mmCIF file of C-alpha atoms and ligand atoms in Angstrom:
data_model
loop_
_atom_site.group_PDB
_atom_site.id
_atom_site.type_symbol
_atom_site.label_atom_id
_atom_site.label_comp_id
_atom_site.label_asym_id
_atom_site.label_seq_id
_atom_site.Cartn_x
_atom_site.Cartn_y
_atom_site.Cartn_z
ATOM 1 C CA UNK R 691 1.753 2.672 -38.451
ATOM 2 C CA UNK R 692 5.041 2.559 -39.927
ATOM 3 C CA UNK R 693 7.588 4.064 -42.291
ATOM 4 C CA UNK R 694 10.440 3.795 -43.927
ATOM 5 C CA UNK R 695 13.405 4.808 -42.073
ATOM 6 C CA UNK R 696 16.935 5.181 -44.379
ATOM 7 C CA UNK R 697 20.930 5.974 -41.953
ATOM 8 C CA UNK R 698 24.378 5.507 -43.023
ATOM 9 C CA UNK R 699 26.374 1.840 -42.250
ATOM 10 C CA UNK R 700 29.910 0.957 -42.404
ATOM 11 C CA UNK R 701 30.074 -2.162 -44.433
ATOM 12 C CA UNK R 702 34.010 -2.912 -42.946
ATOM 13 C CA UNK R 703 37.067 -2.178 -40.463
ATOM 14 C CA UNK R 704 38.894 0.469 -42.449
ATOM 15 C CA UNK R 705 42.147 -0.113 -40.069
ATOM 16 C CA UNK R 706 44.537 2.311 -41.934
ATOM 17 C CA UNK R 707 44.351 5.171 -43.799
ATOM 18 C CA UNK R 708 42.118 7.301 -45.617
ATOM 19 C CA UNK R 709 37.603 5.885 -45.475
ATOM 20 C CA UNK R 710 36.566 5.226 -48.526
ATOM 21 C CA UNK R 711 33.195 6.319 -50.286
ATOM 22 C CA UNK R 712 32.722 2.726 -50.612
ATOM 23 C CA UNK R 713 33.396 1.881 -47.273
ATOM 24 C CA UNK R 714 29.802 3.276 -46.086
ATOM 25 C CA UNK R 715 26.164 1.745 -47.285
ATOM 26 C CA UNK R 716 22.825 3.261 -46.994
ATOM 27 C CA UNK R 717 20.531 0.761 -46.054
ATOM 28 C CA UNK R 718 16.404 1.265 -45.252
ATOM 29 C CA UNK R 719 14.364 -0.209 -42.796
ATOM 30 C CA UNK R 720 10.560 0.438 -41.575
ATOM 31 C CA UNK R 721 10.372 1.932 -37.953
ATOM 32 C CA UNK R 722 7.465 2.384 -35.859
ATOM 33 C CA UNK R 723 6.396 4.345 -32.633
ATOM 34 C CA UNK R 724 4.551 2.180 -30.035
ATOM 35 C CA UNK R 725 5.981 2.894 -26.628
ATOM 36 C CA UNK R 726 5.158 5.221 -23.929
ATOM 37 C CA UNK R 727 7.737 8.137 -24.221
ATOM 38 C CA UNK R 728 8.676 7.072 -27.634
ATOM 39 C CA UNK R 729 9.421 10.090 -30.196
ATOM 40 C CA UNK R 730 9.156 9.912 -33.910
ATOM 41 C CA UNK R 731 11.892 12.686 -35.148
ATOM 42 C CA UNK R 732 13.018 13.382 -38.832
ATOM 43 C CA UNK R 733 16.617 14.376 -39.058
ATOM 44 C CA UNK R 734 17.625 17.939 -40.659
ATOM 45 C CA UNK R 735 20.315 18.826 -39.391
ATOM 46 C CA UNK R 736 23.760 15.919 -39.201
ATOM 47 C CA UNK R 737 27.077 16.786 -37.178
ATOM 48 C CA UNK R 738 30.594 15.253 -39.318
ATOM 49 C CA UNK R 739 32.819 15.265 -36.384
ATOM 50 C CA UNK R 740 36.959 13.375 -36.655
ATOM 51 C CA UNK R 741 36.427 11.310 -33.589
ATOM 52 C CA UNK R 742 34.834 8.982 -35.497
ATOM 53 C CA UNK R 743 37.311 7.724 -37.281
ATOM 54 C CA UNK R 744 38.303 6.285 -33.975
ATOM 55 C CA UNK R 745 35.482 3.761 -34.548
ATOM 56 C CA UNK R 746 35.993 2.600 -37.878
ATOM 57 C CA UNK R 747 38.378 0.698 -36.573
ATOM 58 C CA UNK R 748 37.855 -3.304 -34.314
ATOM 59 C CA UNK R 749 40.907 -1.203 -31.340
ATOM 60 C CA UNK R 750 39.350 -0.578 -28.304
ATOM 61 C CA UNK R 751 39.008 3.170 -27.479
ATOM 62 C CA UNK R 752 36.841 5.632 -25.459
ATOM 63 C CA UNK R 753 34.259 4.232 -27.329
ATOM 64 C CA UNK R 754 33.787 0.494 -28.497
ATOM 65 C CA UNK R 755 33.975 0.529 -33.095
ATOM 66 C CA UNK R 756 30.786 1.104 -34.884
ATOM 67 C CA UNK R 757 29.053 -1.869 -35.827
ATOM 68 C CA UNK R 758 29.489 -2.845 -38.744
ATOM 69 C CA UNK R 759 25.489 -2.781 -41.341
ATOM 70 C CA UNK R 760 23.797 -1.091 -38.067
ATOM 71 C CA UNK R 761 22.997 2.776 -37.922
ATOM 72 C CA UNK R 762 26.161 4.478 -36.319
ATOM 73 C CA UNK R 763 25.956 6.912 -33.614
ATOM 74 C CA UNK R 764 26.612 11.062 -34.268
ATOM 75 C CA UNK R 765 25.241 14.042 -33.324
ATOM 76 C CA UNK R 766 22.138 15.404 -34.734
ATOM 77 C CA UNK R 767 19.400 18.198 -34.902
ATOM 78 C CA UNK R 768 15.846 17.147 -35.774
ATOM 79 C CA UNK R 769 12.151 17.746 -35.651
ATOM 80 C CA UNK R 770 9.522 15.484 -33.444
ATOM 81 C CA UNK R 771 7.148 14.450 -35.783
ATOM 82 C CA UNK R 772 5.398 12.282 -33.625
ATOM 83 C CA UNK R 773 5.669 12.138 -29.937
ATOM 84 C CA UNK R 774 4.332 9.768 -27.399
ATOM 85 C CA UNK R 775 5.768 11.896 -24.502
ATOM 86 C CA UNK R 776 4.178 14.697 -22.559
ATOM 87 C CA UNK R 777 7.291 16.244 -22.679
ATOM 88 C CA UNK R 778 7.327 16.553 -26.660
ATOM 89 C CA UNK R 779 5.244 17.430 -29.449
ATOM 90 C CA UNK R 780 5.304 17.735 -32.524
ATOM 91 C CA UNK R 781 7.285 20.442 -34.084
ATOM 92 C CA UNK R 782 9.562 20.964 -31.063
ATOM 93 C CA UNK R 783 13.741 21.042 -32.235
ATOM 94 C CA UNK R 784 15.542 18.205 -30.441
ATOM 95 C CA UNK R 785 19.413 17.064 -30.267
ATOM 96 C CA UNK R 786 20.316 13.523 -30.642
ATOM 97 C CA UNK R 787 23.069 10.999 -30.845
ATOM 98 C CA UNK R 788 21.302 8.507 -32.864
ATOM 99 C CA UNK R 789 23.988 9.763 -35.980
ATOM 100 C CA UNK R 790 23.496 9.388 -39.970
ATOM 101 C CA UNK R 791 19.819 8.864 -40.431
ATOM 102 C CA UNK R 792 16.647 10.636 -42.010
ATOM 103 C CA UNK R 793 13.782 9.287 -40.162
ATOM 104 C CA UNK R 794 14.004 7.655 -36.181
ATOM 105 C CA UNK R 795 12.754 6.538 -33.239
ATOM 106 C CA UNK R 796 14.628 7.011 -29.753
ATOM 107 C CA UNK R 797 13.348 7.338 -26.335
ATOM 108 C CA UNK R 798 12.722 10.686 -24.819
ATOM 109 C CA UNK R 799 15.743 10.355 -22.248
ATOM 110 C CA UNK R 800 18.453 10.722 -25.269
ATOM 111 C CA UNK R 801 16.369 13.447 -26.706
ATOM 112 C CA UNK R 802 17.602 17.119 -25.446
ATOM 113 C CA UNK R 803 15.609 19.295 -26.688
ATOM 114 C CA UNK R 804 16.165 22.783 -28.309
ATOM 115 C CA UNK R 805 15.315 26.500 -27.883
ATOM 116 C CA UNK R 806 17.161 28.409 -30.603
ATOM 117 C CA UNK R 807 16.618 31.286 -29.395
ATOM 118 C CA UNK R 808 16.361 32.782 -32.869
ATOM 119 C CA UNK R 809 20.582 31.579 -34.166
ATOM 120 C CA UNK R 810 20.337 28.844 -36.616
ATOM 121 C CA UNK R 811 19.863 25.129 -35.625
ATOM 122 C CA UNK R 812 22.662 24.161 -36.976
ATOM 123 C CA UNK R 813 24.400 26.009 -33.990
ATOM 124 C CA UNK R 814 23.871 23.304 -32.145
ATOM 125 C CA UNK R 815 25.684 21.057 -33.565
ATOM 126 C CA UNK R 816 29.365 23.794 -33.966
ATOM 127 C CA UNK R 817 29.796 26.372 -31.529
ATOM 128 C CA UNK R 818 26.260 25.540 -29.343
ATOM 129 C CA UNK R 819 27.305 22.156 -29.258
ATOM 130 C CA UNK R 820 30.701 19.650 -28.805
ATOM 131 C CA UNK R 821 32.800 21.209 -31.111
ATOM 132 C CA UNK R 822 32.148 24.848 -28.817
ATOM 133 C CA UNK R 823 32.295 22.930 -25.816
ATOM 134 C CA UNK R 824 35.617 21.138 -26.424
ATOM 135 C CA UNK R 825 37.436 24.676 -27.879
ATOM 136 C CA UNK R 826 36.073 26.533 -24.615
ATOM 137 C CA UNK R 827 37.049 23.740 -21.746
ATOM 138 C CA UNK R 828 39.619 23.489 -23.920
ATOM 139 C CA UNK R 829 40.716 27.007 -23.523
ATOM 140 C CA UNK R 830 39.621 27.692 -19.815
ATOM 141 C CA UNK R 831 39.324 25.147 -17.304
ATOM 142 C CA UNK R 832 42.346 23.009 -19.054
ATOM 143 C CA UNK R 833 44.653 25.531 -19.965
ATOM 144 C CA UNK R 834 43.491 28.430 -17.630
ATOM 145 C CA UNK R 835 43.501 30.894 -20.421
ATOM 146 C CA UNK R 836 45.573 34.337 -18.839
ATOM 147 C CA UNK R 837 44.643 38.091 -21.122
ATOM 148 C CA UNK R 838 47.985 38.821 -22.981
ATOM 149 C CA UNK R 839 48.990 34.883 -23.551
ATOM 150 C CA UNK R 840 50.478 33.582 -27.322
ATOM 151 C CA UNK R 841 48.966 31.022 -28.400
ATOM 152 C CA UNK R 842 49.368 28.501 -30.636
ATOM 153 C CA UNK R 843 46.480 26.429 -32.713
ATOM 154 C CA UNK R 844 46.401 23.394 -35.166
ATOM 155 C CA UNK R 845 43.670 22.615 -37.458
ATOM 156 C CA UNK R 846 42.807 26.531 -36.799
ATOM 157 C CA UNK R 847 40.248 26.433 -40.211
ATOM 158 C CA UNK R 848 38.440 23.887 -38.942
ATOM 159 C CA UNK R 849 35.221 23.497 -36.404
ATOM 160 C CA UNK R 850 37.163 23.547 -32.734
ATOM 161 C CA UNK R 851 40.088 25.185 -33.922
ATOM 162 C CA UNK R 852 38.507 28.182 -35.560
ATOM 163 C CA UNK R 853 36.256 29.012 -32.213
ATOM 164 C CA UNK R 854 39.579 27.981 -30.647
ATOM 165 C CA UNK R 855 41.164 31.230 -32.190
ATOM 166 C CA UNK R 856 38.228 33.302 -31.842
ATOM 167 C CA UNK R 857 37.854 33.295 -27.444
ATOM 168 C CA UNK R 858 41.557 33.583 -27.423
ATOM 169 C CA UNK R 859 40.880 36.663 -29.378
ATOM 170 C CA UNK R 860 38.109 37.487 -27.006
ATOM 171 C CA UNK R 861 40.541 36.988 -24.220
ATOM 172 C CA UNK R 862 42.815 39.409 -26.161
ATOM 173 C CA UNK R 863 45.419 37.046 -26.349
ATOM 174 C CA UNK R 864 47.942 37.047 -29.338
ATOM 175 C CA UNK R 865 47.251 34.152 -31.882
ATOM 176 C CA UNK R 866 49.032 32.087 -34.429
ATOM 177 C CA UNK R 867 47.247 30.055 -36.407
ATOM 178 C CA UNK R 868 48.151 26.818 -38.981
ATOM 179 C CA UNK R 869 45.694 25.437 -41.454
ATOM 180 C CA UNK R 870 46.165 23.286 -44.324
ATOM 181 C CA UNK R 871 44.738 25.403 -47.369
ATOM 182 C CA UNK R 872 45.475 29.124 -48.393
ATOM 183 C CA UNK R 873 41.782 30.328 -48.938
ATOM 184 C CA UNK R 874 41.339 29.030 -45.176
ATOM 185 C CA UNK R 875 44.633 31.318 -44.171
ATOM 186 C CA UNK R 876 42.696 34.259 -45.603
ATOM 187 C CA UNK R 877 39.909 33.366 -43.763
ATOM 188 C CA UNK R 878 41.460 33.173 -41.038
ATOM 189 C CA UNK R 879 43.406 36.858 -41.129
ATOM 190 C CA UNK R 880 41.205 38.775 -42.212
ATOM 191 C CA UNK R 881 37.452 37.539 -40.856
ATOM 192 C CA UNK R 882 38.645 36.375 -37.899
ATOM 193 C CA UNK R 883 41.772 38.610 -36.857
ATOM 194 C CA UNK R 884 43.579 36.141 -35.765
ATOM 195 C CA UNK R 885 47.603 37.861 -35.359
ATOM 196 C CA UNK R 886 49.681 35.215 -37.748
ATOM 197 C CA UNK R 887 47.809 32.387 -40.032
ATOM 198 C CA UNK R 888 50.321 29.914 -42.244
ATOM 199 C CA UNK R 889 49.203 26.850 -44.139
ATOM 200 C CA UNK R 890 51.715 24.138 -43.054
ATOM 201 C CA UNK R 891 51.577 22.123 -46.310
ATOM 202 C CA UNK R 892 54.059 24.832 -47.791
ATOM 203 C CA UNK R 893 56.332 24.615 -45.198
ATOM 204 C CA UNK R 894 59.256 23.043 -44.681
ATOM 205 C CA UNK R 895 60.595 22.717 -41.814
ATOM 206 C CA UNK R 896 57.827 23.837 -38.787
ATOM 207 C CA UNK R 897 60.781 24.339 -36.244
ATOM 208 C CA UNK R 898 61.644 27.273 -38.170
ATOM 209 C CA UNK R 899 58.286 28.471 -38.923
ATOM 210 C CA UNK R 900 57.232 28.733 -35.230
ATOM 211 C CA UNK R 901 61.010 30.574 -34.700
ATOM 212 C CA UNK R 902 60.077 33.443 -36.531
ATOM 213 C CA UNK R 903 56.407 33.998 -36.583
ATOM 214 C CA UNK R 904 57.044 34.482 -32.335
ATOM 215 C CA UNK R 905 60.523 34.453 -31.860
ATOM 216 C CA UNK R 906 59.277 34.029 -27.726
ATOM 217 C CA UNK R 907 57.876 31.495 -27.887
ATOM 218 C CA UNK R 908 54.380 30.161 -27.301
ATOM 219 C CA UNK R 909 52.407 30.127 -23.873
ATOM 220 C CA UNK R 910 49.472 27.689 -24.691
ATOM 221 C CA UNK R 911 50.059 24.962 -28.072
ATOM 222 C CA UNK R 912 46.253 23.883 -28.995
ATOM 223 C CA UNK R 913 46.928 20.557 -30.670
ATOM 224 C CA UNK R 914 44.189 19.041 -32.340
ATOM 225 C CA UNK R 915 47.153 17.014 -35.040
ATOM 226 C CA UNK R 916 49.841 15.276 -32.903
ATOM 227 C CA UNK R 917 52.754 13.969 -34.849
ATOM 228 C CA UNK R 918 55.513 15.900 -36.276
ATOM 229 C CA UNK R 919 53.108 18.953 -35.750
ATOM 230 C CA UNK R 920 53.295 17.873 -31.440
ATOM 231 C CA UNK R 921 57.251 18.222 -31.915
ATOM 232 C CA UNK R 922 58.004 21.198 -33.755
ATOM 233 C CA UNK R 923 55.408 23.076 -30.640
ATOM 234 C CA UNK R 924 57.190 21.289 -27.965
ATOM 235 C CA UNK R 925 60.764 22.863 -29.308
ATOM 236 C CA UNK R 926 58.717 26.345 -29.098
ATOM 237 C CA UNK R 927 57.195 26.329 -25.834
ATOM 238 C CA UNK R 928 58.175 28.925 -23.365
ATOM 239 C CA UNK R 929 58.922 27.796 -19.692
ATOM 240 C CA UNK R 930 55.990 26.672 -18.166
ATOM 241 C CA UNK R 931 53.486 26.285 -21.008
ATOM 242 C CA UNK R 932 50.855 24.734 -21.495
ATOM 243 C CA UNK R 933 49.481 21.827 -24.425
ATOM 244 C CA UNK R 934 46.185 20.447 -24.682
ATOM 245 C CA UNK R 935 45.903 17.387 -26.658
ATOM 246 C CA UNK R 936 42.849 17.944 -28.214
ATOM 247 C CA UNK R 937 42.875 15.817 -31.119
ATOM 248 C CA UNK R 938 45.455 13.334 -33.471
ATOM 249 C CA UNK R 939 44.351 14.332 -36.449
ATOM 250 C CA UNK R 940 47.193 13.295 -38.199
ATOM 251 C CA UNK R 941 47.593 9.897 -36.492
ATOM 252 C CA UNK R 942 44.907 8.679 -37.076
ATOM 253 C CA UNK R 943 44.438 8.050 -40.314
ATOM 254 C CA UNK R 944 48.470 7.551 -40.584
ATOM 255 C CA UNK R 945 49.832 4.457 -42.543
ATOM 256 C CA UNK R 946 52.434 3.891 -39.634
ATOM 257 C CA UNK R 947 52.527 4.841 -36.245
ATOM 258 C CA UNK R 948 55.478 6.634 -36.715
ATOM 259 C CA UNK R 949 58.788 6.993 -34.087
ATOM 260 C CA UNK R 950 57.082 9.354 -30.993
ATOM 261 C CA UNK R 951 58.584 12.085 -29.896
ATOM 262 C CA UNK R 952 61.832 13.178 -29.941
ATOM 263 C CA UNK R 953 62.201 16.240 -27.923
ATOM 264 C CA UNK R 954 60.807 14.889 -24.434
ATOM 265 C CA UNK R 955 63.738 16.664 -22.837
ATOM 266 C CA UNK R 956 62.563 20.156 -23.805
ATOM 267 C CA UNK R 957 59.353 19.142 -22.170
ATOM 268 C CA UNK R 958 61.481 18.284 -18.635
ATOM 269 C CA UNK R 959 64.340 21.956 -19.015
ATOM 270 C CA UNK R 960 61.145 23.933 -19.455
ATOM 271 C CA UNK R 961 58.595 22.040 -17.178
ATOM 272 C CA UNK R 962 55.566 22.038 -19.468
ATOM 273 C CA UNK R 963 52.492 20.831 -18.474
ATOM 274 C CA UNK R 964 50.727 18.250 -22.046
ATOM 275 C CA UNK R 965 47.255 17.586 -20.871
ATOM 276 C CA UNK R 966 44.447 15.572 -23.087
ATOM 277 C CA UNK R 967 40.797 16.191 -22.804
ATOM 278 C CA UNK R 968 37.731 14.540 -23.799
ATOM 279 C CA UNK R 969 34.877 16.640 -23.930
ATOM 280 C CA UNK R 970 32.353 13.668 -22.938
ATOM 281 C CA UNK R 971 34.077 14.034 -19.499
ATOM 282 C CA UNK R 972 32.655 17.905 -18.867
ATOM 283 C CA UNK R 973 28.849 17.190 -19.528
ATOM 284 C CA UNK R 974 27.536 18.788 -16.499
ATOM 285 C CA UNK R 975 29.692 21.721 -17.163
ATOM 286 C CA UNK R 976 28.108 23.815 -19.768
ATOM 287 C CA UNK R 977 26.509 26.494 -17.599
ATOM 288 C CA UNK R 978 28.742 29.169 -18.344
ATOM 289 C CA UNK R 979 29.503 28.074 -21.821
ATOM 290 C CA UNK R 980 26.359 27.918 -23.422
ATOM 291 C CA UNK R 981 25.426 31.605 -22.042
ATOM 292 C CA UNK R 982 28.827 32.808 -23.300
ATOM 293 C CA UNK R 983 28.675 31.243 -26.297
ATOM 294 C CA UNK R 984 25.311 32.976 -26.751
ATOM 295 C CA UNK R 985 25.961 36.029 -26.136
ATOM 296 C CA UNK R 986 29.576 35.963 -27.719
ATOM 297 C CA UNK R 987 27.485 34.882 -31.230
ATOM 298 C CA UNK R 988 24.510 36.843 -30.589
ATOM 299 C CA UNK R 989 26.445 40.325 -30.444
ATOM 300 C CA UNK R 990 28.885 38.700 -33.620
ATOM 301 C CA UNK R 991 32.150 38.225 -31.068
ATOM 302 C CA UNK R 992 31.871 35.042 -32.628
ATOM 303 C CA UNK R 993 31.520 34.056 -36.283
ATOM 304 C CA UNK R 994 30.550 31.050 -37.943
ATOM 305 C CA UNK R 995 31.897 29.525 -40.796
ATOM 306 C CA UNK R 996 30.140 26.114 -42.167
ATOM 307 C CA UNK R 997 30.808 23.643 -44.622
ATOM 308 C CA UNK R 998 27.367 22.056 -45.768
ATOM 309 C CA UNK R 999 26.783 19.126 -48.177
ATOM 310 C CA UNK R 1000 22.902 18.362 -48.667
ATOM 311 C CA UNK R 1001 21.465 14.912 -48.349
ATOM 312 C CA UNK R 1002 22.182 12.335 -46.611
ATOM 313 C CA UNK R 1003 23.725 10.034 -49.256
ATOM 314 C CA UNK R 1004 27.328 11.944 -49.115
ATOM 315 C CA UNK R 1005 27.492 11.787 -45.479
ATOM 316 C CA UNK R 1006 30.433 9.228 -46.387
ATOM 317 C CA UNK R 1007 31.542 11.873 -48.921
ATOM 318 C CA UNK R 1008 31.451 14.753 -46.358
ATOM 319 C CA UNK R 1009 33.611 12.487 -44.122
ATOM 320 C CA UNK R 1010 36.120 11.460 -46.225
ATOM 321 C CA UNK R 1011 36.692 15.226 -47.229
ATOM 322 C CA UNK R 1012 36.856 16.364 -44.055
ATOM 323 C CA UNK R 1013 39.479 13.861 -43.219
ATOM 324 C CA UNK R 1014 40.690 15.985 -46.587
ATOM 325 C CA UNK R 1015 40.587 19.213 -44.768
ATOM 326 C CA UNK R 1016 37.863 20.168 -47.491
ATOM 327 C CA UNK R 1017 35.908 21.391 -44.910
ATOM 328 C CA UNK R 1018 35.741 25.466 -43.710
ATOM 329 C CA UNK R 1019 34.510 25.701 -40.202
ATOM 330 C CA UNK R 1020 31.779 23.178 -39.131
ATOM 331 C CA UNK R 1021 31.103 20.466 -41.707
ATOM 332 C CA UNK R 1022 27.594 19.545 -41.504
ATOM 333 C CA UNK R 1023 24.871 17.456 -43.922
ATOM 334 C CA UNK R 1024 21.713 18.769 -44.247
ATOM 335 C CA UNK R 1025 18.848 16.948 -45.279
HETATM 336 N N1 NAP Y 960 38.913 16.441 -27.508
HETATM 337 C C1 NAP Y 960 37.995 15.651 -27.462
HETATM 338 O O1 NAP Y 960 36.794 15.869 -26.690
HETATM 339 C C2 NAP Y 960 37.481 16.370 -29.111
HETATM 340 C C3 NAP Y 960 35.753 17.073 -28.969
HETATM 341 C C4 NAP Y 960 35.960 17.131 -30.635
HETATM 342 C C5 NAP Y 960 36.791 17.348 -31.090
HETATM 343 N N2 NAP Y 960 38.055 16.845 -31.245
HETATM 344 C C6 NAP Y 960 39.482 17.055 -32.162
HETATM 345 O O2 NAP Y 960 39.494 18.327 -32.027
HETATM 346 C C7 NAP Y 960 40.377 18.565 -33.735
HETATM 347 C C8 NAP Y 960 39.478 19.095 -34.898
HETATM 348 O O3 NAP Y 960 37.662 18.729 -34.654
HETATM 349 P P1 NAP Y 960 36.858 19.250 -35.609
HETATM 350 O O4 NAP Y 960 35.440 18.745 -35.565
HETATM 351 O O5 NAP Y 960 36.857 20.821 -35.690
HETATM 352 O O6 NAP Y 960 37.360 19.218 -37.181
HETATM 353 P P2 NAP Y 960 38.063 19.911 -37.750
HETATM 354 O O7 NAP Y 960 39.471 20.369 -37.776
HETATM 355 O O8 NAP Y 960 37.085 20.788 -38.720
HETATM 356 O O9 NAP Y 960 38.578 19.179 -39.320
HETATM 357 C C9 NAP Y 960 39.403 18.486 -39.308
HETATM 358 C C10 NAP Y 960 40.617 19.139 -40.429
HETATM 359 O O10 NAP Y 960 41.509 18.470 -39.999
HETATM 360 C C11 NAP Y 960 42.979 19.197 -40.821
HETATM 361 N N3 NAP Y 960 43.298 17.719 -40.920
HETATM 362 C C12 NAP Y 960 43.234 16.392 -41.354
HETATM 363 N N4 NAP Y 960 44.899 15.924 -41.826
HETATM 364 C C13 NAP Y 960 45.262 16.154 -41.151
HETATM 365 C C14 NAP Y 960 46.922 16.274 -40.834
HETATM 366 N N5 NAP Y 960 47.840 15.202 -41.697
HETATM 367 N N6 NAP Y 960 46.948 17.006 -40.335
HETATM 368 C C15 NAP Y 960 47.425 18.313 -39.969
HETATM 369 N N7 NAP Y 960 45.532 18.998 -40.305
HETATM 370 C C16 NAP Y 960 44.888 17.346 -41.087
HETATM 371 C C17 NAP Y 960 41.727 19.612 -42.181
HETATM 372 O O11 NAP Y 960 42.070 20.677 -41.768
HETATM 373 P P3 NAP Y 960 43.820 21.291 -42.737
HETATM 374 O O12 NAP Y 960 43.470 21.955 -43.329
HETATM 375 O O13 NAP Y 960 44.329 22.511 -41.541
HETATM 376 O O14 NAP Y 960 44.464 20.392 -43.169
HETATM 377 C C18 NAP Y 960 40.825 18.929 -41.498
HETATM 378 O O15 NAP Y 960 39.571 20.247 -41.937
HETATM 379 C C19 NAP Y 960 40.192 16.982 -33.677
HETATM 380 O O16 NAP Y 960 41.214 16.610 -33.861
HETATM 381 C C20 NAP Y 960 38.994 16.292 -33.357
HETATM 382 O O17 NAP Y 960 39.167 14.478 -33.265
HETATM 383 C C21 NAP Y 960 38.293 16.347 -29.466
#
């Protein structure tokens, strides 16, 4: 028996600038389940992530470019419709990396069974998934966060950033959050209880703004954006401060390569540590994270916020809107 499967694919590579919806198309193929250990899955939730942008160019990165015309990889949660494995049964929920598709067949080795423990299924793409793990490893392992520190977070209204803010508050830190809309500023202040939130788009001089908010400087800067914001943060770090390079979204879509950091002297004189990390290197370090994050979600110490678009056809729009800052919290597509 074969059934129809729809997927989103990239039509052409996008070397610079923000992608357009027209850069993507939907394709339909027939799929069937035949081999032992194959599973047929119906997707329910698709993750929309900035790192996918790096795979939309032909440039070498830590993962190869997406193949034009073929399904794009990416995290998704679905339900088993048919199984040729004794380890999975119809109705099980699974996490895959098979991307923006409605249905697919995959070998069991590439699927992870989810026990949702009454938490929303989609939290396994957000706080209990890759973005939550990134926030956790970035703060605990990379920055060695300590009680009472002052933590600066960029893209704080997004998925990783909003979790960084909340984990830092759980550690009794002072949290300064930067984000790109007044609505996100209000949410960060009123719901997530950060100590200060501001709209970087309304700020003429970032260095002076950071000085005004935190005159003594920052112990940790959790960098999701790179570029000018990173440079401004370097000026305002305390001696022996730690800068954790998580992302560089301001540079991902830039039409020029920029002129580089002009203030490396501050890194030297203040004896700063600048550390980059990729969460894929920490796949085997999920135990403590999953336990703590599950407890925080159940006790509502961590609040979830999602921006949800409906339907596979809306994946390209969700992605373009993510890069334009239209999301609050995790960007998802529900099928
Ligand atoms: N190192 C790792 O292993 C790892 C893993 C996951 C994610 N990441 C990185 O972590 C960062 C956050 O990821 P996420 O999934 O949580 O995405 P997100 O923050 O939920 O969404 C992206 C946000 O980036 C902001 N943005 C877009 N263009 C910008 C610009 N020019 N300057 C400043 N901000 C800009 C927008 O918010 P505003 O309204 O604030 O502009 C947008 O909402 C990304 O850089 C991503 O690549 C890294």
